[in-house]
PDB file of C-alpha atoms and ligand atoms in Angstrom:
ATOM      1  CA  MET B 245     108.743 116.225  71.086  1.00 93.00           C
ATOM      2  CA  LYS B 246     110.514 113.743  72.813  1.00 98.00           C
ATOM      3  CA  ILE B 247     110.074 110.294  72.929  1.00 98.00           C
ATOM      4  CA  PHE B 248     111.159 108.124  76.165  1.00 98.00           C
ATOM      5  CA  LEU B 249     111.404 104.152  76.028  1.00 98.00           C
ATOM      6  CA  ASP B 250     109.625 102.925  79.141  1.00 98.00           C
ATOM      7  CA  THR B 251     111.571  99.936  79.270  1.00 98.00           C
ATOM      8  CA  SER B 252     113.753  98.274  82.240  1.00 98.00           C
ATOM      9  CA  ASP B 253     115.680  95.855  79.469  1.00 97.00           C
ATOM     10  CA  VAL B 254     119.047  97.107  78.741  1.00 97.00           C
ATOM     11  CA  LYS B 255     119.384  95.260  75.800  1.00 97.00           C
ATOM     12  CA  VAL B 256     116.336  96.104  74.036  1.00 97.00           C
ATOM     13  CA  ILE B 257     117.206  99.905  74.910  1.00 98.00           C
ATOM     14  CA  ARG B 258     120.218  99.427  73.475  1.00 97.00           C
ATOM     15  CA  LYS B 259     119.305  98.185  70.098  1.00 96.00           C
ATOM     16  CA  TYR B 260     116.645 101.345  70.232  1.00 95.00           C
ATOM     17  CA  CYS B 261     119.407 103.623  71.181  1.00 94.00           C
ATOM     18  CA  GLU B 262     121.047 102.917  67.688  1.00 95.00           C
ATOM     19  CA  ILE B 263     118.527 105.420  65.610  1.00 95.00           C
ATOM     20  CA  GLY B 264     119.225 107.856  67.166  1.00 95.00           C
ATOM     21  CA  LEU B 265     115.723 108.984  68.033  1.00 96.00           C
ATOM     22  CA  ILE B 266     115.667 107.865  71.490  1.00 98.00           C
ATOM     23  CA  ASP B 267     115.272 110.823  74.497  1.00 98.00           C
ATOM     24  CA  GLY B 268     115.124 108.923  77.860  1.00 98.00           C
ATOM     25  CA  VAL B 269     113.755 105.897  79.588  1.00 98.00           C
ATOM     26  CA  THR B 270     111.495 105.642  82.438  1.00 98.00           C
ATOM     27  CA  THR B 271     110.723 102.141  84.358  1.00 98.00           C
ATOM     28  CA  ASN B 272     109.013 101.388  87.313  1.00 98.00           C
ATOM     29  CA  PRO B 273     108.886  98.734  90.030  1.00 98.00           C
ATOM     30  CA  THR B 274     106.587  96.365  87.367  1.00 97.00           C
ATOM     31  CA  LEU B 275     109.228  96.926  84.442  1.00 97.00           C
ATOM     32  CA  MET B 276     112.333  96.414  87.213  1.00 97.00           C
ATOM     33  CA  LYS B 277     110.613  93.212  88.226  1.00 98.00           C
ATOM     34  CA  GLN B 278     110.428  92.108  84.991  1.00 96.00           C
ATOM     35  CA  ALA B 279     113.839  92.571  84.121  1.00 96.00           C
ATOM     36  CA  GLY B 280     114.910  90.753  87.040  1.00 97.00           C
ATOM     37  CA  ARG B 281     117.983  92.517  88.254  1.00 95.00           C
ATOM     38  CA  ASN B 282     119.248  94.251  90.787  1.00 97.00           C
ATOM     39  CA  PRO B 283     117.336  97.979  90.092  1.00 97.00           C
ATOM     40  CA  VAL B 284     120.454 100.269  91.082  1.00 97.00           C
ATOM     41  CA  GLU B 285     122.956  97.998  87.722  1.00 98.00           C
ATOM     42  CA  VAL B 286     120.026  98.504  85.620  1.00 98.00           C
ATOM     43  CA  ILE B 287     119.781 102.623  86.091  1.00 98.00           C
ATOM     44  CA  SER B 288     123.642 102.425  85.836  1.00 98.00           C
ATOM     45  CA  GLU B 289     123.445 100.337  82.481  1.00 98.00           C
ATOM     46  CA  ILE B 290     121.189 102.859  81.258  1.00 98.00           C
ATOM     47  CA  SER B 291     122.255 105.641  82.339  1.00 98.00           C
ATOM     48  CA  SER B 292     125.834 104.961  80.452  1.00 97.00           C
ATOM     49  CA  LEU B 293     124.035 104.820  77.142  1.00 97.00           C
ATOM     50  CA  PHE B 294     122.919 108.292  76.955  1.00 97.00           C
ATOM     51  CA  ASN B 295     124.274 111.922  77.063  1.00 96.00           C
ATOM     52  CA  SER B 296     123.861 114.124  80.186  1.00 95.00           C
ATOM     53  CA  ASP B 297     121.136 115.958  78.170  1.00 95.00           C
ATOM     54  CA  ALA B 298     119.183 112.675  78.658  1.00 98.00           C
ATOM     55  CA  SER B 299     116.376 111.642  81.435  1.00 98.00           C
ATOM     56  CA  ILE B 300     116.115 108.190  82.922  1.00 98.00           C
ATOM     57  CA  SER B 301     113.704 107.456  85.977  1.00 98.00           C
ATOM     58  CA  ALA B 302     114.318 105.804  88.514  1.00 98.00           C
ATOM     59  CA  GLU B 303     111.440 104.987  90.955  1.00 98.00           C
ATOM     60  CA  VAL B 304     112.070 105.001  94.610  1.00 98.00           C
ATOM     61  CA  VAL B 305     109.597 102.982  96.766  1.00 98.00           C
ATOM     62  CA  ALA B 306     108.832 103.745 100.274  1.00 98.00           C
ATOM     63  CA  ASP B 307     106.241 104.667 102.912  1.00 97.00           C
ATOM     64  CA  SER B 308     108.424 107.938 103.831  1.00 98.00           C
ATOM     65  CA  ALA B 309     109.546 110.833 102.007  1.00 98.00           C
ATOM     66  CA  LYS B 310     113.051 110.265 104.157  1.00 98.00           C
ATOM     67  CA  ASP B 311     113.248 106.896 102.988  1.00 98.00           C
ATOM     68  CA  MET B 312     112.476 108.244  99.371  1.00 98.00           C
ATOM     69  CA  ILE B 313     115.172 110.319  99.710  1.00 98.00           C
ATOM     70  CA  ILE B 314     117.860 107.692 101.129  1.00 98.00           C
ATOM     71  CA  GLN B 315     116.931 105.990  97.858  1.00 98.00           C
ATOM     72  CA  ALA B 316     116.906 108.767  95.700  1.00 98.00           C
ATOM     73  CA  GLU B 317     120.681 109.978  97.119  1.00 98.00           C
ATOM     74  CA  GLN B 318     121.909 106.107  95.772  1.00 98.00           C
ATOM     75  CA  TYR B 319     119.790 106.890  92.166  1.00 98.00           C
ATOM     76  CA  HIS B 320     121.091 110.098  91.785  1.00 98.00           C
ATOM     77  CA  SER B 321     124.937 109.608  92.622  1.00 97.00           C
ATOM     78  CA  ILE B 322     125.033 107.600  89.581  1.00 97.00           C
ATOM     79  CA  ASN B 323     124.673 110.066  86.950  1.00 97.00           C
ATOM     80  CA  LYS B 324     123.205 113.503  85.963  1.00 94.00           C
ATOM     81  CA  ASN B 325     121.027 112.198  83.450  1.00 98.00           C
ATOM     82  CA  VAL B 326     119.030 109.805  86.245  1.00 98.00           C
ATOM     83  CA  THR B 327     115.667 111.308  87.202  1.00 98.00           C
ATOM     84  CA  ILE B 328     113.566 110.327  90.455  1.00 98.00           C
ATOM     85  CA  LYS B 329     110.314 109.255  90.018  1.00 98.00           C
ATOM     86  CA  VAL B 330     108.464 109.593  93.143  1.00 98.00           C
ATOM     87  CA  PRO B 331     104.519 108.368  92.909  1.00 98.00           C
ATOM     88  CA  CYS B 332     101.632 111.291  93.709  1.00 98.00           C
ATOM     89  CA  THR B 333     101.383 110.603  97.254  1.00 98.00           C
ATOM     90  CA  TYR B 334     101.338 112.909 100.363  1.00 98.00           C
ATOM     91  CA  GLU B 335     105.075 111.540 101.659  1.00 98.00           C
ATOM     92  CA  GLY B 336     106.033 111.647  97.417  1.00 98.00           C
ATOM     93  CA  LEU B 337     105.233 115.368  96.913  1.00 98.00           C
ATOM     94  CA  LYS B 338     106.822 116.176 100.578  1.00 98.00           C
ATOM     95  CA  ALA B 339     109.958 113.851  98.695  1.00 98.00           C
ATOM     96  CA  CYS B 340     109.674 116.089  95.668  1.00 98.00           C
ATOM     97  CA  LYS B 341     110.187 119.525  97.271  1.00 98.00           C
ATOM     98  CA  LYS B 342     112.910 118.413  99.212  1.00 98.00           C
ATOM     99  CA  LEU B 343     114.589 116.755  96.313  1.00 98.00           C
ATOM    100  CA  SER B 344     114.078 120.071  93.743  1.00 98.00           C
ATOM    101  CA  ASP B 345     114.863 122.032  96.367  1.00 98.00           C
ATOM    102  CA  ARG B 346     118.506 120.373  95.888  1.00 98.00           C
ATOM    103  CA  ASP B 347     118.329 120.610  92.212  1.00 98.00           C
ATOM    104  CA  ILE B 348     117.779 117.224  91.887  1.00 98.00           C
ATOM    105  CA  LYS B 349     115.380 116.237  88.818  1.00 98.00           C
ATOM    106  CA  VAL B 350     112.155 114.749  89.837  1.00 98.00           C
ATOM    107  CA  ASN B 351     108.986 113.584  88.066  1.00 98.00           C
ATOM    108  CA  VAL B 352     106.005 112.602  89.738  1.00 98.00           C
ATOM    109  CA  THR B 353     104.535 109.261  88.451  1.00 98.00           C
ATOM    110  CA  LEU B 354     100.593 108.334  88.870  1.00 98.00           C
ATOM    111  CA  ILE B 355      98.904 111.186  88.154  1.00 98.00           C
ATOM    112  CA  PHE B 356      94.972 110.839  87.401  1.00 98.00           C
ATOM    113  CA  SER B 357      94.026 114.448  87.742  1.00 98.00           C
ATOM    114  CA  LEU B 358      94.390 118.027  87.212  1.00 98.00           C
ATOM    115  CA  ASN B 359      94.598 118.776  91.129  1.00 98.00           C
ATOM    116  CA  GLN B 360      97.878 116.215  91.757  1.00 98.00           C
ATOM    117  CA  SER B 361      99.042 117.925  88.631  1.00 98.00           C
ATOM    118  CA  ILE B 362      99.412 121.054  90.260  1.00 98.00           C
ATOM    119  CA  LEU B 363     100.734 119.948  93.412  1.00 98.00           C
ATOM    120  CA  ALA B 364     103.606 118.281  91.397  1.00 98.00           C
ATOM    121  CA  VAL B 365     104.610 121.688  89.980  1.00 98.00           C
ATOM    122  CA  LYS B 366     104.092 123.144  93.084  1.00 98.00           C
ATOM    123  CA  ALA B 367     106.792 120.589  94.595  1.00 98.00           C
ATOM    124  CA  GLY B 368     108.956 121.472  91.832  1.00 98.00           C
ATOM    125  CA  ALA B 369     108.605 118.805  89.653  1.00 98.00           C
ATOM    126  CA  THR B 370     110.454 118.192  86.286  1.00 98.00           C
ATOM    127  CA  TYR B 371     107.968 116.184  85.133  1.00 98.00           C
ATOM    128  CA  ILE B 372     104.729 115.102  85.618  1.00 98.00           C
ATOM    129  CA  SER B 373     103.220 111.375  84.278  1.00 98.00           C
ATOM    130  CA  PRO B 374      99.833 111.142  83.416  1.00 98.00           C
ATOM    131  CA  PHE B 375      98.733 107.576  82.725  1.00 98.00           C
ATOM    132  CA  ILE B 376      96.941 107.442  79.690  1.00 98.00           C
ATOM    133  CA  GLY B 377      95.928 103.822  79.698  1.00 98.00           C
ATOM    134  CA  ARG B 378      94.985 103.434  82.960  1.00 98.00           C
ATOM    135  CA  CYS B 379      92.669 106.849  83.087  1.00 98.00           C
ATOM    136  CA  GLU B 380      91.335 104.602  80.141  1.00 97.00           C
ATOM    137  CA  ASP B 381      90.703 102.086  81.979  1.00 98.00           C
ATOM    138  CA  ASN B 382      88.391 103.713  84.594  1.00 98.00           C
ATOM    139  CA  ASP B 383      86.600 105.845  81.965  1.00 97.00           C
ATOM    140  CA  ILE B 384      88.692 109.326  82.709  1.00 97.00           C
ATOM    141  CA  ASP B 385      89.846 110.778  79.423  1.00 98.00           C
ATOM    142  CA  GLY B 386      93.399 111.055  80.137  1.00 98.00           C
ATOM    143  CA  ILE B 387      93.472 112.935  76.742  1.00 98.00           C
ATOM    144  CA  ASP B 388      91.335 115.812  77.948  1.00 98.00           C
ATOM    145  CA  LEU B 389      93.685 115.256  81.089  1.00 98.00           C
ATOM    146  CA  ILE B 390      96.629 116.485  79.199  1.00 98.00           C
ATOM    147  CA  SER B 391      94.364 119.265  77.548  1.00 98.00           C
ATOM    148  CA  SER B 392      93.528 120.688  80.569  1.00 98.00           C
ATOM    149  CA  ILE B 393      96.962 120.648  82.466  1.00 98.00           C
ATOM    150  CA  ARG B 394      98.880 122.222  79.468  1.00 98.00           C
ATOM    151  CA  LYS B 395      95.859 124.973  79.594  1.00 98.00           C
ATOM    152  CA  ILE B 396      97.126 125.480  82.784  1.00 98.00           C
ATOM    153  CA  PHE B 397     100.671 126.002  82.116  1.00 98.00           C
ATOM    154  CA  LYS B 398      99.953 128.362  79.858  1.00 98.00           C
ATOM    155  CA  LEU B 399      97.885 130.380  81.865  1.00 98.00           C
ATOM    156  CA  ASN B 400     100.541 130.105  85.039  1.00 97.00           C
ATOM    157  CA  ASN B 401     103.744 130.450  82.455  1.00 98.00           C
ATOM    158  CA  ILE B 402     104.976 127.113  84.151  1.00 98.00           C
ATOM    159  CA  THR B 403     107.567 126.033  81.738  1.00 97.00           C
ATOM    160  CA  LYS B 404     109.835 123.942  84.760  1.00 97.00           C
ATOM    161  CA  THR B 405     107.567 121.230  84.691  1.00 98.00           C
ATOM    162  CA  HIS B 406     106.957 119.032  81.042  1.00 98.00           C
ATOM    163  CA  ILE B 407     104.138 116.812  80.484  1.00 98.00           C
ATOM    164  CA  LEU B 408     105.243 112.884  79.960  1.00 98.00           C
ATOM    165  CA  ALA B 409     102.296 111.105  78.825  1.00 98.00           C
ATOM    166  CA  ALA B 410     102.855 107.190  80.354  1.00 98.00           C
ATOM    167  CA  SER B 411     100.879 104.275  80.160  1.00 98.00           C
ATOM    168  CA  ILE B 412     100.707 104.592  76.422  1.00 98.00           C
ATOM    169  CA  ARG B 413      99.193 101.174  74.889  1.00 98.00           C
ATOM    170  CA  ASN B 414      98.727 102.608  71.064  1.00 97.00           C
ATOM    171  CA  ILE B 415     100.009 104.916  68.260  1.00 97.00           C
ATOM    172  CA  ASP B 416      96.627 106.503  68.501  1.00 98.00           C
ATOM    173  CA  HIS B 417      97.629 107.515  72.374  1.00 98.00           C
ATOM    174  CA  ILE B 418     101.014 108.723  71.010  1.00 98.00           C
ATOM    175  CA  ASN B 419      99.393 111.445  68.252  1.00 98.00           C
ATOM    176  CA  ASP B 420      96.613 112.094  70.862  1.00 98.00           C
ATOM    177  CA  SER B 421      99.056 113.000  73.450  1.00 98.00           C
ATOM    178  CA  TYR B 422     101.033 115.439  71.467  1.00 98.00           C
ATOM    179  CA  LYS B 423      97.946 117.133  70.016  1.00 98.00           C
ATOM    180  CA  ALA B 424      96.834 117.431  74.082  1.00 98.00           C
ATOM    181  CA  GLY B 425     100.359 119.261  74.482  1.00 98.00           C
ATOM    182  CA  ALA B 426     102.606 116.394  75.878  1.00 98.00           C
ATOM    183  CA  ASP B 427     106.048 117.387  75.718  1.00 98.00           C
ATOM    184  CA  ILE B 428     107.007 113.262  75.701  1.00 98.00           C
ATOM    185  CA  VAL B 429     105.485 110.218  75.227  1.00 98.00           C
ATOM    186  CA  THR B 430     107.227 107.129  76.874  1.00 98.00           C
ATOM    187  CA  LEU B 431     106.702 103.899  74.888  1.00 98.00           C
ATOM    188  CA  PRO B 432     106.624 100.239  75.527  1.00 97.00           C
ATOM    189  CA  PRO B 433     109.419  99.336  72.688  1.00 97.00           C
ATOM    190  CA  LYS B 434     106.826  97.693  70.303  1.00 96.00           C
ATOM    191  CA  ILE B 435     104.494 100.823  70.202  1.00 97.00           C
ATOM    192  CA  PHE B 436     107.430 102.790  69.198  1.00 96.00           C
ATOM    193  CA  GLU B 437     107.948  99.623  66.379  1.00 94.00           C
ATOM    194  CA  GLU B 438     104.138 100.589  65.368  1.00 95.00           C
ATOM    195  CA  MET B 439     105.425 104.502  65.086  1.00 96.00           C
ATOM    196  CA  TYR B 440     107.243 103.735  61.857  1.00 94.00           C
ATOM    197  CA  LYS B 441     105.432 100.631  60.344  1.00 95.00           C
ATOM    198  CA  HIS B 442     102.858 101.177  57.637  1.00 95.00           C
ATOM    199  CA  PHE B 443     101.569  98.698  54.597  1.00 96.00           C
ATOM    200  CA  LEU B 444     101.604 101.307  52.372  1.00 98.00           C
ATOM    201  CA  THR B 445     105.662 101.947  52.765  1.00 97.00           C
ATOM    202  CA  ASP B 446     106.315  97.994  53.089  1.00 97.00           C
ATOM    203  CA  GLN B 447     103.892  97.959  49.483  1.00 98.00           C
ATOM    204  CA  GLY B 448     105.748 100.529  47.699  1.00 98.00           C
ATOM    205  CA  LEU B 449     109.426  99.534  48.849  1.00 98.00           C
ATOM    206  CA  ALA B 450     108.850  96.067  47.247  1.00 98.00           C
ATOM    207  CA  GLN B 451     107.753  97.752  44.172  1.00 98.00           C
ATOM    208  CA  PHE B 452     110.994 100.065  44.167  1.00 98.00           C
ATOM    209  CA  ASP B 453     112.792  96.807  44.685  1.00 98.00           C
ATOM    210  CA  LYS B 454     111.080  95.063  41.746  1.00 98.00           C
ATOM    211  CA  ASP B 455     112.117  98.020  39.506  1.00 98.00           C
ATOM    212  CA  TRP B 456     115.059  98.343  40.879  1.00 97.00           C
ATOM    213  CA  LYS B 457     116.380  94.421  40.024  1.00 97.00           C
ATOM    214  CA  GLU B 458     114.694  94.341  36.607  1.00 97.00           C
ATOM    215  CA  LEU B 459     116.844  98.166  36.028  1.00 96.00           C
ATOM    216  CA  ASN B 460     119.720  96.194  36.218  1.00 92.00           C
ATOM    217  CA  LYS B 461     119.590  93.038  35.335  1.00 88.00           C
TER     218      LYS B 461
HETATM  219  O1  LIG Z   7     104.888 104.381  82.309  1.00 75.85           O
HETATM  220  C1  LIG Z   7     104.146 103.716  82.477  1.00 75.85           C
HETATM  221  C2  LIG Z   7     103.474 102.328  82.580  1.00 75.85           C
HETATM  222  O2  LIG Z   7     104.799 101.694  82.268  1.00 75.85           O
HETATM  223  C3  LIG Z   7     102.313 101.711  82.872  1.00 75.85           C
HETATM  224  O3  LIG Z   7     101.721 100.998  82.059  1.00 75.85           O
HETATM  225  O4  LIG Z   7     100.263 100.130  80.670  1.00 75.85           O
HETATM  226  O5  LIG Z   7     100.798  99.383  82.900  1.00 75.85           O
HETATM  227  O6  LIG Z   7      99.193 101.123  82.320  1.00 75.85           O
HETATM  228  P1  LIG Z   7     100.822 100.225  81.996  1.00 75.85           P
END
């Protein structure tokens, strides 16, 4: 069960890395725009915060597989832990197949159907990213999609491709994604915060602090 952070904010990633529970990072062009910095520099800085087992997704943006591969090579040369993210399109899948054949890890993103998942597996993807929140926005059951992908993976003994639940908008999405068989969830930092917070923890802690002070008066 892995947890990734879904952000391009290096400062925030550095802060959350300190807890030792973060296994990787996903970025996308929108998150890069929010960071407002050179994407190659951002990916270099993020990847240096993690060991070689981590996965840092860097998304390529181009119309052709050929141009996607050129960008991918630049990201791949940064560090072993950089994963290339491609969209689930004809050119994206073509790039995925070529990169995977060279043992370069690829995350096929913007997944909304089982058909797309099957093609991404065939293209050798290391990760596929079903977008749970955006599925819901469009009346698609994203959690059911994860269950169906997991079922197909079991039936076909697929272990090389990992299900990375993305577009996570609340803590129920996290629980439901794992229950449905996701290997990884990628979380906006504010959703990660919500994972460990509970009002009963705060209440209990206040009482313990009070009793401890009284004992030590
Ligand atoms: O991981 C994908 C994510 O960044 C998209 O999230 O909330 O814009 O659908 P959202």
